[in-house]
mmCIF file of C-alpha atoms in Angstrom:
data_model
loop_
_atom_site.group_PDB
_atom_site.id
_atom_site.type_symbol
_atom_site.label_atom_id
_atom_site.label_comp_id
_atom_site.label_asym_id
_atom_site.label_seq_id
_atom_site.Cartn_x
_atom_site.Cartn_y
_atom_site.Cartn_z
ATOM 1 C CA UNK A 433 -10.680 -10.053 -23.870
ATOM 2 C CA UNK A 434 -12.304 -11.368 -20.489
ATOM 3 C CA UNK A 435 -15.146 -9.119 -19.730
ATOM 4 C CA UNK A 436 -17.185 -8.508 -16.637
ATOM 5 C CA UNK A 437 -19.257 -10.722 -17.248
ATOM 6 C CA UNK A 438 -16.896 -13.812 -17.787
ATOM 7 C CA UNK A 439 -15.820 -12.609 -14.779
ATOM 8 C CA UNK A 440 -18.882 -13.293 -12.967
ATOM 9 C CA UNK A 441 -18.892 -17.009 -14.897
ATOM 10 C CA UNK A 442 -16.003 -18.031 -12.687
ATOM 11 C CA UNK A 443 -13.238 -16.589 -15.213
ATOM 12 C CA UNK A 444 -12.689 -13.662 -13.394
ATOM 13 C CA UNK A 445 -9.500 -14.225 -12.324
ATOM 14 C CA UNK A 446 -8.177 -13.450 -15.746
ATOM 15 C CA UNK A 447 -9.565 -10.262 -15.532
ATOM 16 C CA UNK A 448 -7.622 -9.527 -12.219
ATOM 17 C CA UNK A 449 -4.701 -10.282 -14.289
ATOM 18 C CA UNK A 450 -5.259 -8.090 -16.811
ATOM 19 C CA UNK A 451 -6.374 -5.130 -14.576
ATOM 20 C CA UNK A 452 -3.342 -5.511 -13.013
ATOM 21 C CA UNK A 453 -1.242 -5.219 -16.283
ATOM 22 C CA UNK A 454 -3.523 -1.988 -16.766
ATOM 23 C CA UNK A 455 -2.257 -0.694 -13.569
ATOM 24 C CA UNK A 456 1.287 -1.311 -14.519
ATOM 25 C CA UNK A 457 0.383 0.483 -17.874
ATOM 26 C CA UNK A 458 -0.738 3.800 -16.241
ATOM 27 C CA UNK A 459 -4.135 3.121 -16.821
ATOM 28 C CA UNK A 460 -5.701 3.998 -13.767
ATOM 29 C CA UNK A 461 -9.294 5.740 -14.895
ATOM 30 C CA UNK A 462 -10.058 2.177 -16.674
ATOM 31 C CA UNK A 463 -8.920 0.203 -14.296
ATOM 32 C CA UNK A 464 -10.747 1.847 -11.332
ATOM 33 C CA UNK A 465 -13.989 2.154 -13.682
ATOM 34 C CA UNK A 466 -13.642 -1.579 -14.111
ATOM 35 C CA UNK A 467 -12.888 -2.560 -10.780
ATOM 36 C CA UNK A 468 -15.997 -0.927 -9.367
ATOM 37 C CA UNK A 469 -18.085 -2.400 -12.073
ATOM 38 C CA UNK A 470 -16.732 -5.945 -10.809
ATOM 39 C CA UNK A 471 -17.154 -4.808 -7.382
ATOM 40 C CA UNK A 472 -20.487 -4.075 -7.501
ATOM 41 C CA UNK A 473 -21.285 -7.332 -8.988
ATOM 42 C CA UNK A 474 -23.795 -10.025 -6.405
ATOM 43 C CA UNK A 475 -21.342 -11.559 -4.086
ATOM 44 C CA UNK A 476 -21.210 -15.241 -4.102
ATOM 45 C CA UNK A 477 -20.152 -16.117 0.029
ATOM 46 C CA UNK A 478 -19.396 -19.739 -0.800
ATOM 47 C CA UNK A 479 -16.211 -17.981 -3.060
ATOM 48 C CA UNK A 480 -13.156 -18.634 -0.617
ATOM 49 C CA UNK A 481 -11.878 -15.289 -2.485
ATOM 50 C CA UNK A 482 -15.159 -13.031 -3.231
ATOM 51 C CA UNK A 483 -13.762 -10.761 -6.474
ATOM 52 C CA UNK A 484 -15.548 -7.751 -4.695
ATOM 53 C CA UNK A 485 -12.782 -7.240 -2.280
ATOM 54 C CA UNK A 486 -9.847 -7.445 -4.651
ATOM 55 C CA UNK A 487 -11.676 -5.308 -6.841
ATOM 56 C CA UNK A 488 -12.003 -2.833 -4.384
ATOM 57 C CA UNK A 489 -8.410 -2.714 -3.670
ATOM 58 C CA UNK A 490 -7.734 -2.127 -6.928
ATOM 59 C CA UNK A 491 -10.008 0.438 -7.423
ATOM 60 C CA UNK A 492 -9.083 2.362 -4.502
ATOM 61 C CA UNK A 493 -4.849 1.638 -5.617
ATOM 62 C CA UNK A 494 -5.591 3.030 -9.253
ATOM 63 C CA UNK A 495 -7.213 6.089 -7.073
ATOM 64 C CA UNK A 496 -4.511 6.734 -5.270
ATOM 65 C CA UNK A 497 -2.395 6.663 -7.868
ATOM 66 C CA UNK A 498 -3.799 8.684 -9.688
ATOM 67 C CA UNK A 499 -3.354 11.206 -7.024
ATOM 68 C CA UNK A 500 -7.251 11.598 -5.504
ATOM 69 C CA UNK A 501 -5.726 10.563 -2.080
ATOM 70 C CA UNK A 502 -8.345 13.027 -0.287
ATOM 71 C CA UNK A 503 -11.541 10.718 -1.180
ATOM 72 C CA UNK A 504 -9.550 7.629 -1.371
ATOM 73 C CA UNK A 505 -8.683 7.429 2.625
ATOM 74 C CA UNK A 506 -11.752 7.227 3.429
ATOM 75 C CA UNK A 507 -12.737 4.093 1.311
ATOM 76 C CA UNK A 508 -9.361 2.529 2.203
ATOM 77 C CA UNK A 509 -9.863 3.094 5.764
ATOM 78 C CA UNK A 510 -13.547 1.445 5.536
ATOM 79 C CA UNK A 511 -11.866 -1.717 3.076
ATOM 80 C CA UNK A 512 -9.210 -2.060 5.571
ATOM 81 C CA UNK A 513 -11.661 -2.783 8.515
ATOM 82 C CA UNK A 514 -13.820 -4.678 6.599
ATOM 83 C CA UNK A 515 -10.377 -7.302 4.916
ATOM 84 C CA UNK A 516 -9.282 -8.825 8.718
ATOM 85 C CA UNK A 517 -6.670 -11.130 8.067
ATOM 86 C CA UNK A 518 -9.202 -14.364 8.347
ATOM 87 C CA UNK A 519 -6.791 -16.514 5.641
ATOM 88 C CA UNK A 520 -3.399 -15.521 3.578
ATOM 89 C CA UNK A 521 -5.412 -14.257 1.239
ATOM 90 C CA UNK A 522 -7.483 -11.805 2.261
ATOM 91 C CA UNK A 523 -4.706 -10.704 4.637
ATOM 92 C CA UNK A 524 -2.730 -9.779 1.898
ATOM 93 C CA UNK A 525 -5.083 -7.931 0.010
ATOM 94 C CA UNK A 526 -5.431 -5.718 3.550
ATOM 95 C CA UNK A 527 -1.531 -5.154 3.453
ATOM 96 C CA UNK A 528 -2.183 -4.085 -0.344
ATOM 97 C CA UNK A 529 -4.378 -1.817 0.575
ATOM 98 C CA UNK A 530 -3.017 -0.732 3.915
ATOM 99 C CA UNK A 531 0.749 0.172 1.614
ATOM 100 C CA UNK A 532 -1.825 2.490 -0.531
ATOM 101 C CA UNK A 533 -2.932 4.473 2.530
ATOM 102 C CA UNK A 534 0.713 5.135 3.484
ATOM 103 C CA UNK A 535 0.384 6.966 -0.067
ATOM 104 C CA UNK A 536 -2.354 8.246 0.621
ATOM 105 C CA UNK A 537 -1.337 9.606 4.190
ATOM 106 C CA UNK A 538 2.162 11.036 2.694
ATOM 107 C CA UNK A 539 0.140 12.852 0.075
ATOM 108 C CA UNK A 540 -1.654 14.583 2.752
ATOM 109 C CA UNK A 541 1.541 15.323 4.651
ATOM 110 C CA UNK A 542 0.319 13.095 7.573
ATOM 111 C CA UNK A 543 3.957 11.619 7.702
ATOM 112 C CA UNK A 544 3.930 10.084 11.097
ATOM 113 C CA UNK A 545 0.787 8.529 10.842
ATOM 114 C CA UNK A 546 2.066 7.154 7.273
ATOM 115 C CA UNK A 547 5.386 6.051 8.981
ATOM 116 C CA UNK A 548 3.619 3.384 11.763
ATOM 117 C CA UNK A 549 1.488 2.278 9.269
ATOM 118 C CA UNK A 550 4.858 1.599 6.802
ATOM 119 C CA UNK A 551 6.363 0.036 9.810
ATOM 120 C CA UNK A 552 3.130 -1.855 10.833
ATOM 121 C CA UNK A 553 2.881 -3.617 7.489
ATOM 122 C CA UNK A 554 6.811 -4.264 6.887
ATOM 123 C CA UNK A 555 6.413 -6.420 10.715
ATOM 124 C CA UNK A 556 3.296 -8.465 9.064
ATOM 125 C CA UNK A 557 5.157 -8.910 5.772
ATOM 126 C CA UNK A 558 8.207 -10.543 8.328
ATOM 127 C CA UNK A 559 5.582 -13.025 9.998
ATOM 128 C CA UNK A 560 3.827 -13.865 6.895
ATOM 129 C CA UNK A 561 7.415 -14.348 4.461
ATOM 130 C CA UNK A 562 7.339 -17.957 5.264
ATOM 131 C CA UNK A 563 3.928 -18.647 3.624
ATOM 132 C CA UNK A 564 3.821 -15.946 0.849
ATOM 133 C CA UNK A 565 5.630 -14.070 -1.808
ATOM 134 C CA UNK A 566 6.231 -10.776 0.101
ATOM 135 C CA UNK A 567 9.215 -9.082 -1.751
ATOM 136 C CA UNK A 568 7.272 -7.242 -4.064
ATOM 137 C CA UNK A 569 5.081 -5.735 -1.246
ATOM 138 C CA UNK A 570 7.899 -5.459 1.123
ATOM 139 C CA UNK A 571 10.539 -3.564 -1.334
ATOM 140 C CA UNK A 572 7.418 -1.316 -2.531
ATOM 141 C CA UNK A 573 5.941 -0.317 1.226
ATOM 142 C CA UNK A 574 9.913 0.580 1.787
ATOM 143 C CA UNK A 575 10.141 2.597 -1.074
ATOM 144 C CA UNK A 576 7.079 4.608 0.808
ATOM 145 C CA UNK A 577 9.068 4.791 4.067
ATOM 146 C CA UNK A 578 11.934 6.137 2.513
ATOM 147 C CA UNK A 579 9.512 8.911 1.121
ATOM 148 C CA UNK A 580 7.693 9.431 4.036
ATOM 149 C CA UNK A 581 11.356 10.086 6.245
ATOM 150 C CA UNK A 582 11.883 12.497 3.559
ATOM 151 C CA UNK A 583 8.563 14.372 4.401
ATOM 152 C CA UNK A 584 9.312 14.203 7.907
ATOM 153 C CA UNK A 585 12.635 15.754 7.377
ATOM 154 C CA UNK A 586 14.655 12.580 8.432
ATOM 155 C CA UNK A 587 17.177 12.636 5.300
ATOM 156 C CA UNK A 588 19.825 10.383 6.390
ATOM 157 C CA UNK A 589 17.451 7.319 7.857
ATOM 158 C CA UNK A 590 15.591 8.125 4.334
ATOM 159 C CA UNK A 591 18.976 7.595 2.130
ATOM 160 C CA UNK A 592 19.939 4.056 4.285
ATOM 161 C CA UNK A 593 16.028 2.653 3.865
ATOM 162 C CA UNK A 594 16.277 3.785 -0.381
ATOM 163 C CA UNK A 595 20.152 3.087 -0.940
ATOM 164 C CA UNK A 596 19.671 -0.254 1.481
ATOM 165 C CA UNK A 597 16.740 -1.426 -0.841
ATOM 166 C CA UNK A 598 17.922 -0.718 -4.517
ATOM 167 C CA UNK A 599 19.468 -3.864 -5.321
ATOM 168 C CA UNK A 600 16.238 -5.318 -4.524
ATOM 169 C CA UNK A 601 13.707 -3.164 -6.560
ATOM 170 C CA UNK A 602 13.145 -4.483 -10.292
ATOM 171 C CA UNK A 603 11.779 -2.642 -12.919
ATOM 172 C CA UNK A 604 10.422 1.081 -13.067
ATOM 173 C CA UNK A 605 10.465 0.997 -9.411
ATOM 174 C CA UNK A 606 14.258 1.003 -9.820
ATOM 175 C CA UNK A 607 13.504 4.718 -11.176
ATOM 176 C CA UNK A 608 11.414 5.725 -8.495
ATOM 177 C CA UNK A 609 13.615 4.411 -5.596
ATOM 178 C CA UNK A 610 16.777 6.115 -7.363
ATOM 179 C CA UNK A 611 14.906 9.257 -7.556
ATOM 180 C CA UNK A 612 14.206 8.787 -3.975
ATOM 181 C CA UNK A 613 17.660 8.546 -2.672
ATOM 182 C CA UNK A 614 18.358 11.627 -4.767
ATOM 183 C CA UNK A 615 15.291 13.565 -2.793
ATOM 184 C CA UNK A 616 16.904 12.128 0.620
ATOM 185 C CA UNK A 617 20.496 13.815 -0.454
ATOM 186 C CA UNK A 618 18.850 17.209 -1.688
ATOM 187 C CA UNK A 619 17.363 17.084 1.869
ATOM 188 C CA UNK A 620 21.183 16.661 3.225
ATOM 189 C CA UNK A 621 22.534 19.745 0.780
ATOM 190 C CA UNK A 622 24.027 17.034 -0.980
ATOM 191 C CA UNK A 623 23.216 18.133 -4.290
ATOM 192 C CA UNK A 624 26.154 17.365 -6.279
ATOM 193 C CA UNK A 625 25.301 13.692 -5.493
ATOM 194 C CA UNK A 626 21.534 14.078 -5.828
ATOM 195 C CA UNK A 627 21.831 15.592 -9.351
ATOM 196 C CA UNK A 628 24.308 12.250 -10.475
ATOM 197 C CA UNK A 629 21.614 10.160 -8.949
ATOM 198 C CA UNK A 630 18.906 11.855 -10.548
ATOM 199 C CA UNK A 631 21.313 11.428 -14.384
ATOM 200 C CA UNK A 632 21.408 7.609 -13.878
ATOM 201 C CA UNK A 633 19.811 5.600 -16.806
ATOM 202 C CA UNK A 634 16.663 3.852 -15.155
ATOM 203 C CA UNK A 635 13.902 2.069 -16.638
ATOM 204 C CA UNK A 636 11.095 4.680 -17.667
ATOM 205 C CA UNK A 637 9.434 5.535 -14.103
ATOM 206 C CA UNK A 638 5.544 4.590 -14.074
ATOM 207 C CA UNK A 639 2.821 6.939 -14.341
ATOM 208 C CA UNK A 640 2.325 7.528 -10.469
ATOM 209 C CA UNK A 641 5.588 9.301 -10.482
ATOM 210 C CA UNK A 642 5.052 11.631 -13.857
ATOM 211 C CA UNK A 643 7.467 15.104 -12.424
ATOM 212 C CA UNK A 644 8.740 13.233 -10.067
ATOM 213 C CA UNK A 645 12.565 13.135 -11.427
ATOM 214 C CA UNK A 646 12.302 16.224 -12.879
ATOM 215 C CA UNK A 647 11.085 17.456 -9.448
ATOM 216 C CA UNK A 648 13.894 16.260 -7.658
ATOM 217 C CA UNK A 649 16.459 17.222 -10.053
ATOM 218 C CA UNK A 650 15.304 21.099 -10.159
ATOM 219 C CA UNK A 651 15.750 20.666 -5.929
ATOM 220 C CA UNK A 652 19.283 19.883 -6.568
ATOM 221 C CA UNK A 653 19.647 22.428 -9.424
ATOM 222 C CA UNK A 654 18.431 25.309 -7.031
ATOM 223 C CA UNK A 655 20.565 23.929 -4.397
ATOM 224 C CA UNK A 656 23.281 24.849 -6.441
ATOM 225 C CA UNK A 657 22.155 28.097 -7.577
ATOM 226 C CA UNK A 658 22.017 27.259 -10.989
ATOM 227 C CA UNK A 659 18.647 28.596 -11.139
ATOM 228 C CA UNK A 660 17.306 28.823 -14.646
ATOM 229 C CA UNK A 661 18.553 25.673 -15.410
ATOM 230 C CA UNK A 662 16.144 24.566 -11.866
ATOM 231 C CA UNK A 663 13.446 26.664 -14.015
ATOM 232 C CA UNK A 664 13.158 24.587 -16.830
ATOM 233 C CA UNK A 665 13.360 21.398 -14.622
ATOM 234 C CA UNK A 666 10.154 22.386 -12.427
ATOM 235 C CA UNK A 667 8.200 24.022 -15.441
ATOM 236 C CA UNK A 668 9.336 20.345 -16.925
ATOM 237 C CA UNK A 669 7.683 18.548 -13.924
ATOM 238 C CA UNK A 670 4.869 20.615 -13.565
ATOM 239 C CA UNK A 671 3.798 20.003 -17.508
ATOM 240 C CA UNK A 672 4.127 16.045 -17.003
ATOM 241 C CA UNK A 673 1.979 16.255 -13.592
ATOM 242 C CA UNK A 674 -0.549 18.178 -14.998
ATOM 243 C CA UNK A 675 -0.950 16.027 -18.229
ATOM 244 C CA UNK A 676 -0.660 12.865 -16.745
ATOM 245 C CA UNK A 677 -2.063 12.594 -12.937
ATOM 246 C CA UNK A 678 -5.198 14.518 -11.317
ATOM 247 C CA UNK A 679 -5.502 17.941 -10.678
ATOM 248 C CA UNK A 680 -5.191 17.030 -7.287
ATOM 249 C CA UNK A 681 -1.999 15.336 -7.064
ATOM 250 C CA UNK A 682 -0.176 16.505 -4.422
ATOM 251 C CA UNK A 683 3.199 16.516 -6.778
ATOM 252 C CA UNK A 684 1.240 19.390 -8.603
ATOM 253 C CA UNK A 685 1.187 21.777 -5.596
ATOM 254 C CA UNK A 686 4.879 21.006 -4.907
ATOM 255 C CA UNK A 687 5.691 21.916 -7.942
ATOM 256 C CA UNK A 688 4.163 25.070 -7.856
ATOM 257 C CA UNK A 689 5.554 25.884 -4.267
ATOM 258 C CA UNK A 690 9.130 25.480 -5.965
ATOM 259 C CA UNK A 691 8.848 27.158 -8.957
ATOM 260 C CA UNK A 692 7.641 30.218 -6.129
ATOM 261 C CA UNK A 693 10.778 29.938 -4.314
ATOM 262 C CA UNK A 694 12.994 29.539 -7.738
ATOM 263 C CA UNK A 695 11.414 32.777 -9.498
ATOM 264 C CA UNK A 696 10.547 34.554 -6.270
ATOM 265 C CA UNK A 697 7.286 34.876 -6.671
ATOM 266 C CA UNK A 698 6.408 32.257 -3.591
#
């Protein structure tokens, strides 16, 4: 296994390769703990790519995903300045970093502010297509829009950006983006259709979203009155949040607000 200190031998690509299969695993706490370790190693300026900055946007993208988006604005905000878009690079590490914050911002409920940044970054990913492999990014930052419409109560623009981008997404981001469109259709009283969307058989979701499904689904039970079967769904989400993401996750508190209105106790 490359360690840290390989790393610091020149090697330490490898070990940005396999933090970033760590992230895709859900492992966020070692991943961040390792990042920062890298990150705090002695930079080397003559690097054309000093490790310290990727490792920082990993760190601060296993934070957010983990749900501490609170604490992890702040450092993204600072990274962000400090990553200007001197080579390809580097500039794509700051759109990296600047799709986390539009996490980050939509976890706060600061939806407009997370919707020009969405938008900022999906016009740089367009300049930059021609010199980069940009789908990833691009298809991921969308999958944030379409969230962030939903926050900002703008259903139908929500269910184009997610429906518009699903042939596109690969992988458990298929999940996420289908439970998406679902969450866009609850917000139309569509809930017939959100609850089929929410039954499709999708790759298992990542960790990020843990409740996330069941969140949705329990919207579209309750929309239909069918309200202890809602219950169960929400009590389902909450259980998965609160095992697998932080305390504060925003999910967590949602959660809780609709199992309020569902039992009447909000």
């Amino acid at each position: 296994m490359t360690s840290i200190r390989t790393a610091r031998d020149s090697q330490w690509g490898e070990t940005f390769t396999r933090l970033k299969a760590m992230t895709t695993q859900g492992r966020y706490e070692e991943v961040e703990a390792e990042a920062r370790a890298l990150a705090a190693l002695p930079r080397r300026p003559w690097r054309r790519r000093p490790p310290h900055w990727e490792a920082r946007v990993l760190a601060t993208g296993a934070a957010v995903m983990h749900g501490r988006v609170t604490e992890a604005l702040d450092e993204l905000d600072t990274l962000i300045a400090e990553l200007e878009p001197v080579g390809l690079n580097s500039q794509m590490l700051r759109l990296i970093a600047r799709s986390n914050r539009v996490v980050a911002l939509s976890g706060l409920g600061r939806y407009a502010e997370a919707e020009t940044e969405a938008n900022g970054i999906l016009r740089e990913l367009n300049q930059i297509a021609h010199r980069a492999p940009v789908a990833a990014l691009e298809v991921n930052t969308l999958g944030h829009l379409a969230a962030v419409l939903c926050g900002l109560a703008r259903h139908e623009e929500a269910e184009a950006v997610a429906r518009g981008n699903l042939s596109r997404a690969k992988g458990p981001a298929v999940g996420v983006l289908h439970t998406t469109l679902a969450r866009s259709l609850n917000g139309q009283g569509r809930y017939e259709e959100a609850l089929a969307e929410t039954g499709r058989s999708v790759p298992q979701p990542p960790r990020y979203a843990a409740g996330y499904l069941d969140l949705v689904t329990a919207e579209a039970l309750y929309g239909l009155g069918r309200r202890a079967e809602a219950e169960t769904a929400v009590r389902r989400a909450l259980t998965d949040c609160e095992r697998r993401l932080h305390p504060a996750h925003p999910r967590i508190r949602e959660a809780h607000d609709l199992l309020g209105r569902i039992t009447g106790e909000a």
